[in-house]
XYZ file of C-alpha atoms in Angstrom:
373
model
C 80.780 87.369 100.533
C 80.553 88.306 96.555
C 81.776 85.224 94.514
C 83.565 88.121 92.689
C 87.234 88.895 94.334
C 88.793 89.460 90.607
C 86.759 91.580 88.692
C 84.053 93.769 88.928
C 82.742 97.139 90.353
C 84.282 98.512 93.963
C 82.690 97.288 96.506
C 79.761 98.792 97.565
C 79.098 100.492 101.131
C 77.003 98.732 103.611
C 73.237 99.234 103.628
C 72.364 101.769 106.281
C 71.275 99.384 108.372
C 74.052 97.066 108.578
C 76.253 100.694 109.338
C 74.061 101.273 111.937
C 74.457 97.598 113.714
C 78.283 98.319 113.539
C 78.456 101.007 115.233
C 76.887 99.573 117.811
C 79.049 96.543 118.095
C 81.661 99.477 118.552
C 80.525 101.800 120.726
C 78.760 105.389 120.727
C 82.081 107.008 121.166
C 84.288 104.902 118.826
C 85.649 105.553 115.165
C 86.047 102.383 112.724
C 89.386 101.193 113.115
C 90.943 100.762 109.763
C 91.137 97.106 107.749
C 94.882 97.242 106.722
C 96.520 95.118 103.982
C 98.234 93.216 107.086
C 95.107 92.632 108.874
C 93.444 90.967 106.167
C 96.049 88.789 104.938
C 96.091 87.358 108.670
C 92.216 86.856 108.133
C 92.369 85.455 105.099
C 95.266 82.610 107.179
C 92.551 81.908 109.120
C 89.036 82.577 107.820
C 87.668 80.204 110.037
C 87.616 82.757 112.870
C 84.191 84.309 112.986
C 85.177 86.684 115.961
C 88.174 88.833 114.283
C 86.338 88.671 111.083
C 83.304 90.455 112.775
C 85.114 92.792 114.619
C 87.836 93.926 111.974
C 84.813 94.006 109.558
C 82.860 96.386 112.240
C 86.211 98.348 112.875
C 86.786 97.819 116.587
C 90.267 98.560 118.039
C 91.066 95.131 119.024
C 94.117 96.292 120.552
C 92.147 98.563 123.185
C 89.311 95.875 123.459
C 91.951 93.744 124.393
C 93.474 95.663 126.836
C 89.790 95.787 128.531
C 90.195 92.432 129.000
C 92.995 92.272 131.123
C 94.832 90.516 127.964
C 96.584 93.503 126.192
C 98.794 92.424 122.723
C 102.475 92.408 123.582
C 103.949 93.099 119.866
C 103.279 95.550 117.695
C 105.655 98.216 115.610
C 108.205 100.020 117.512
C 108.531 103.851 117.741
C 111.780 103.740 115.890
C 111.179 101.237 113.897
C 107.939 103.173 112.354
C 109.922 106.198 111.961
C 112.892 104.137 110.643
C 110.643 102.633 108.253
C 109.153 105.950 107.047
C 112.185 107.523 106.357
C 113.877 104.887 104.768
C 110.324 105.262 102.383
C 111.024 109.040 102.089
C 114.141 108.379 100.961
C 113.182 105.531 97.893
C 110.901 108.088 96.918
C 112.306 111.634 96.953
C 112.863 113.382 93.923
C 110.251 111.898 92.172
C 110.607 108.359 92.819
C 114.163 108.900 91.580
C 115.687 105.810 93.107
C 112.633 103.564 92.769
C 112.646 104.027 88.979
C 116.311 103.540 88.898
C 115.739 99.797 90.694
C 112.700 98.993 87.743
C 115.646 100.102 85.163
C 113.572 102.412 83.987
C 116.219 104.547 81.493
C 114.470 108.367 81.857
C 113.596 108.986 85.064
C 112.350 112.090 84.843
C 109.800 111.260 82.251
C 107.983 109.161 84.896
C 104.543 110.418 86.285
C 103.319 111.114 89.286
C 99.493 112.435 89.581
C 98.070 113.587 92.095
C 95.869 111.180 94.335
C 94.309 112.917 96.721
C 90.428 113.274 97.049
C 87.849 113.452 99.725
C 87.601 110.278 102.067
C 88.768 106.758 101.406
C 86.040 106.602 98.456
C 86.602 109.417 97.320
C 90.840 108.686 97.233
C 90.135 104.899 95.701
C 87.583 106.166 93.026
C 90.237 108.734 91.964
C 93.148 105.815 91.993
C 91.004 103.886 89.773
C 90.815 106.711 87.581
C 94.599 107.549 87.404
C 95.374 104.178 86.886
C 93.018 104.301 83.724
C 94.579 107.162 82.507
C 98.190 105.749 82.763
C 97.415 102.905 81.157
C 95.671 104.632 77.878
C 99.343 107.259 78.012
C 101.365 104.482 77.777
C 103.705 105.508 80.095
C 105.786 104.860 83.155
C 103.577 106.111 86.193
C 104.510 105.965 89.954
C 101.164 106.193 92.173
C 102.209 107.113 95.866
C 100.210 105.675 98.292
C 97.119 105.013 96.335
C 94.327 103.788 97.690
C 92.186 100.640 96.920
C 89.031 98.993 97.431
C 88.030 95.023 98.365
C 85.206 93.492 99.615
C 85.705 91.034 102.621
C 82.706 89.249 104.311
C 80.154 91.608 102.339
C 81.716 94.653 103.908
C 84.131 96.957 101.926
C 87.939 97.788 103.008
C 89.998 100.031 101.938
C 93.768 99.831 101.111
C 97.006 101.499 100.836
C 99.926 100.399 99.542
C 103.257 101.921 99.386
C 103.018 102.158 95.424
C 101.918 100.770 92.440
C 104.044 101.533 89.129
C 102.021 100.990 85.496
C 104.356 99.962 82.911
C 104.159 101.556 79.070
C 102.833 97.595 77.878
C 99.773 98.570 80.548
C 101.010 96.157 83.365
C 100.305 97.278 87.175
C 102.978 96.145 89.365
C 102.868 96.992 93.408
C 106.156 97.586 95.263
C 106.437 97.318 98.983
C 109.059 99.052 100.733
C 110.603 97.242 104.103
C 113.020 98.655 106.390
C 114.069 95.561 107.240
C 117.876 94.838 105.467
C 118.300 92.633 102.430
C 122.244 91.168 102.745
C 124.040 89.635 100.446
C 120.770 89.975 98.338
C 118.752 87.662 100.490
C 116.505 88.397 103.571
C 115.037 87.081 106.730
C 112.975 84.610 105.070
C 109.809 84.935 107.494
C 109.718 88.863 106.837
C 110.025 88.149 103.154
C 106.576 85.985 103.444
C 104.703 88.364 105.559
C 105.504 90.987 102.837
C 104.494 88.927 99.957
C 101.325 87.684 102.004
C 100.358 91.527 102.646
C 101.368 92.386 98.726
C 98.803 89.692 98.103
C 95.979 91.667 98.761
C 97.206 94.678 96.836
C 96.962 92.486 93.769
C 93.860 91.418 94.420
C 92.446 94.808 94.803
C 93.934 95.420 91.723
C 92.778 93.043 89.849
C 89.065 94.614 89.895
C 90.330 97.970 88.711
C 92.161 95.712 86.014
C 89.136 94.123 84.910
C 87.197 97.020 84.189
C 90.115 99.379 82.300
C 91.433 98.048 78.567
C 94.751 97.004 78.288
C 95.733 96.577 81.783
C 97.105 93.394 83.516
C 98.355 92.913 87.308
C 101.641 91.488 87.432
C 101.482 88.555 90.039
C 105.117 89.299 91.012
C 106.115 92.463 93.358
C 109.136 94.771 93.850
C 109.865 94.270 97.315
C 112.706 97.117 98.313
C 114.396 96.952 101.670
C 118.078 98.702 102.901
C 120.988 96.867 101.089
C 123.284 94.819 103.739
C 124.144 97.149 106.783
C 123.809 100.436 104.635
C 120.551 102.509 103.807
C 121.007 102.236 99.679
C 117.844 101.114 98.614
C 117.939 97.571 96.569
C 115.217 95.652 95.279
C 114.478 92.208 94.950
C 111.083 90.898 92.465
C 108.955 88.309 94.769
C 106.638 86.197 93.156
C 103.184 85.911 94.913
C 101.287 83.528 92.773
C 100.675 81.404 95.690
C 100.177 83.662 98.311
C 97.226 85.071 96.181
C 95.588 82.041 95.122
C 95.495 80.954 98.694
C 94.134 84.646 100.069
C 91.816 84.768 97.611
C 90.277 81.251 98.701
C 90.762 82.216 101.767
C 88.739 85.691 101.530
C 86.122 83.495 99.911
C 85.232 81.477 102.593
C 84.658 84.093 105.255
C 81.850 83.942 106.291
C 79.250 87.919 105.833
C 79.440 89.799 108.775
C 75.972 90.441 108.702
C 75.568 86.955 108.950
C 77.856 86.883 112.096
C 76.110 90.026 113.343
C 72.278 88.572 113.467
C 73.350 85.657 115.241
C 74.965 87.902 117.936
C 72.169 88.261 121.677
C 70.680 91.321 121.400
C 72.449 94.216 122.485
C 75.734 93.049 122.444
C 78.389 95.243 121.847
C 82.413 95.599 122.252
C 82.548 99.142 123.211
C 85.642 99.164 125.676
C 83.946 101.674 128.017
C 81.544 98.807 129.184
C 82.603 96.974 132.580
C 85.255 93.800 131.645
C 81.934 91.341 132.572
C 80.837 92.226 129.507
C 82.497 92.531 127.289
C 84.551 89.392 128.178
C 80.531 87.322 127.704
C 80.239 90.200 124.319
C 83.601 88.521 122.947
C 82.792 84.619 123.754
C 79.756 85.117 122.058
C 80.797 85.177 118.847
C 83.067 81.705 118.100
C 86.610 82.263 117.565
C 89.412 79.607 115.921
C 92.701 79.819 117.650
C 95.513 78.451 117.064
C 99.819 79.646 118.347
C 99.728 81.609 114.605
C 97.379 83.669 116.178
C 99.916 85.144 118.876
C 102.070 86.662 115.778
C 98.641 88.222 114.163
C 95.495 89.557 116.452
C 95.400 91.540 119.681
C 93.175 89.096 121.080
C 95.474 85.859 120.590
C 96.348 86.437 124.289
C 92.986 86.481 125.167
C 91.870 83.591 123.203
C 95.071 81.387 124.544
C 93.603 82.083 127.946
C 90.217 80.561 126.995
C 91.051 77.490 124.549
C 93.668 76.073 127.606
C 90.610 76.713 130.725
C 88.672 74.248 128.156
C 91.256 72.140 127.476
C 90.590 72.643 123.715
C 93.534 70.839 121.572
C 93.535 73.974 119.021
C 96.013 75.314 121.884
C 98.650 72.683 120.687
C 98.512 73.797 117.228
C 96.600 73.152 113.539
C 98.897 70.334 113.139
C 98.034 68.402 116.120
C 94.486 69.444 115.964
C 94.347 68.178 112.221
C 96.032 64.766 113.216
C 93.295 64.101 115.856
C 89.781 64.125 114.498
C 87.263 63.901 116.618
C 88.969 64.799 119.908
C 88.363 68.147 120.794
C 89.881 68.310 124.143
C 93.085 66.869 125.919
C 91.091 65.078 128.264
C 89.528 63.474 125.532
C 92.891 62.923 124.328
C 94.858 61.689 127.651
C 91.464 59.603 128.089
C 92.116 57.372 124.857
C 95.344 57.072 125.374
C 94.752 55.050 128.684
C 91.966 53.096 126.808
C 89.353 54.386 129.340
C 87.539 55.868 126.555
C 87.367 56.084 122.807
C 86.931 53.701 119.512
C 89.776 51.534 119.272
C 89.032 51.360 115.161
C 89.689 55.362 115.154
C 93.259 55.843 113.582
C 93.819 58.656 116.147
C 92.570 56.551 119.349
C 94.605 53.647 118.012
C 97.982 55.770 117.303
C 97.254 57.346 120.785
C 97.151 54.210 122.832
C 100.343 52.665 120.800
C 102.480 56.110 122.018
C 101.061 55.556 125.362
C 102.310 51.762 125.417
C 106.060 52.347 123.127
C 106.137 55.399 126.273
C 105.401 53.253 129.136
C 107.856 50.330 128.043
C 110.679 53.333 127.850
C 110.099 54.461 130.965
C 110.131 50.630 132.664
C 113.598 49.540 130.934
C 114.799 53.112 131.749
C 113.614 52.105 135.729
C 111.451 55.269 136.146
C 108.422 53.424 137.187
């Protein structure tokens, strides 16, 4: 992808062609599926995954393309938790933003802007956030942008992206605030919500950061407001979560993915993922382009289920996790792996083979003085 995930102009659309080969890889019948904030920062955890990063870059519904495959997703939002979630977001920003400028201290609320975002299209929308963002930065003043929209390149192909508001300060600093429904007690929440937020607010910042590059004066703080319910009540508190991590690793991350176009030319011709097409193939459409699972997977993509399947029929040891996998070099399957560990094959100089065949021996003198053998 562009070397350039800071700065810069917005990304630019796809040549025609490239448009053209992704709609095939969807289908005739099938809109793009939206690239959300969430979506990428579970690509950018694991970029080495050529198949979700060609088919969230070509928009395809991988929850439907799933189901297709006998292998449907089994999480996603609930009902009333999305409507929970949007009013308790109604609510942080009625009148104005009135509580949400109360929690950044912020001593005149009703001085704070609030212009009007809304254009033609999702180029249309991020060209005109760019531009209000610009002007609230030369006003010097507190400005509340709801749901504005913004623009990152990933694998060559732009995305577009909407978080739940970005305030500019008077000193010209950009700060994003995400809004959970999830409950923040005794000023501390579930930790593993807390990181999925601050993952997601990640790529907000980066997005920002090109807009911030090209307007005078501006800066991207690398800390968010995240604001959630206050213990068991619906009062909106906030709490500031630093994401300097988070975005130094997404932005590496994003880096390393490889261009869908790439992806796409090494795809057999006429291959596509359009869900109307019988589950034969598809399923060969799907294991043609290489995927990199791993149990994280099950808690981010559609297809983790699907994957699972495949990487335990071939025995593959990314099915026991990174960790393991990491910790056992050049064995790629468990055979491989049960097979050095009984010294019927493998280099006895290889740390793994070695540490293998010890656990096998400490395991089978346990088992002897315990009398199960």
């Amino acid at each position: 992808m562009s070397e350039s995930l800071d700065s810069g102009p917005p990304p630019q659309a796809p040549t025609t062609a490239l448009r053209q080969r992704l709609a095939e890889l969807r289908g005739p019948a099938a809109q793009p599926h939206p690239l959300d904030a969430r979506a990428l920062a579970a690509l950018a955890a694991n970029p080495g995954c050529k198949r979700r990063a060609l088919l969230d870059g070509a928009g395809v519904d991988k929850a439907a393309l799933a189901s297709a495959l006998g292998s449907p997703a089994a999480f996603g939002q609930s009902q009333f938790a999305f409507m929970r979630g949007n009013a308790f977001e109604a609510k942080v920003k009625a009148d104005g933003g009135k509580e949400l400028t109360r929690l950044l201290g912020v001593d005149t609320p009703a001085g704070v802007r609030v212009p009007d975002l809304s254009a033609a299209g999702p180029e249309g929308r991020a060209a005109r956030t760019a531009l209000a963002l610009r002007e609230a930065t030369a006003a010097k003043a507190w400005t509340l942008l709801d749901h504005p929209m913004l623009a990152l390149e990933v694998a060559g192909s732009p995305a577009y992206l909407e978080p739940d508001a970005v305030v500019v300060h008077p000193d010209g600093q950009w700060t994003v605030v995400e809004i959970k429904s999830f409950p923040m007690i005794d000023a501390s929440a579930d930790a593993a919500k807390v990181g999925a937020a601050a993952r997601q607010a990640a790529v907000y910042v980066l997005a920002l950061e090109r807009v911030a590059a090209l307007t005078g004066g501006a800066q991207v703080a690398h800390s968010v407001l995240l604001v959630c319910p206050k213990d068991f009540s619906n009062l909106p508190t906030a709490s500031v979560i630093d994401v300097r991590k988070q975005l130094s690793v997404t932005r590496r991350q994003l880096t390393r993915l490889t261009r869908i176009e790439d992806i796409a030319a090494a795809l057999p011709k006429g291959t596509t993922f359009d869900v109307e097409r019988p589950a034969e193939e598809l399923t060969a459409a799907v294991e043609s382009v290489s995927a990199a699972y791993a149990p994280e997977c099950l808690a981010a993509c559609e297809l983790a289920f699907h994957c699972r399947d495949r990487a335990r029929e071939s025995g593959a040891v990314e099915a026991l996790g990174r960790g393991v996998r990491g910790e056992l070099g050049g064995l790629t399957t468990i055979g491989d792996v049960l097979a050095a560990a009984r010294g019927a094959s493998g280099d006895p100089d290889d740390p793994a083979v070695a540490a293998l065949r010890r656990a096998a021996a400490l395991r089978a003198e346990a088992l002897e003085a315990a009398g199960c053998r």
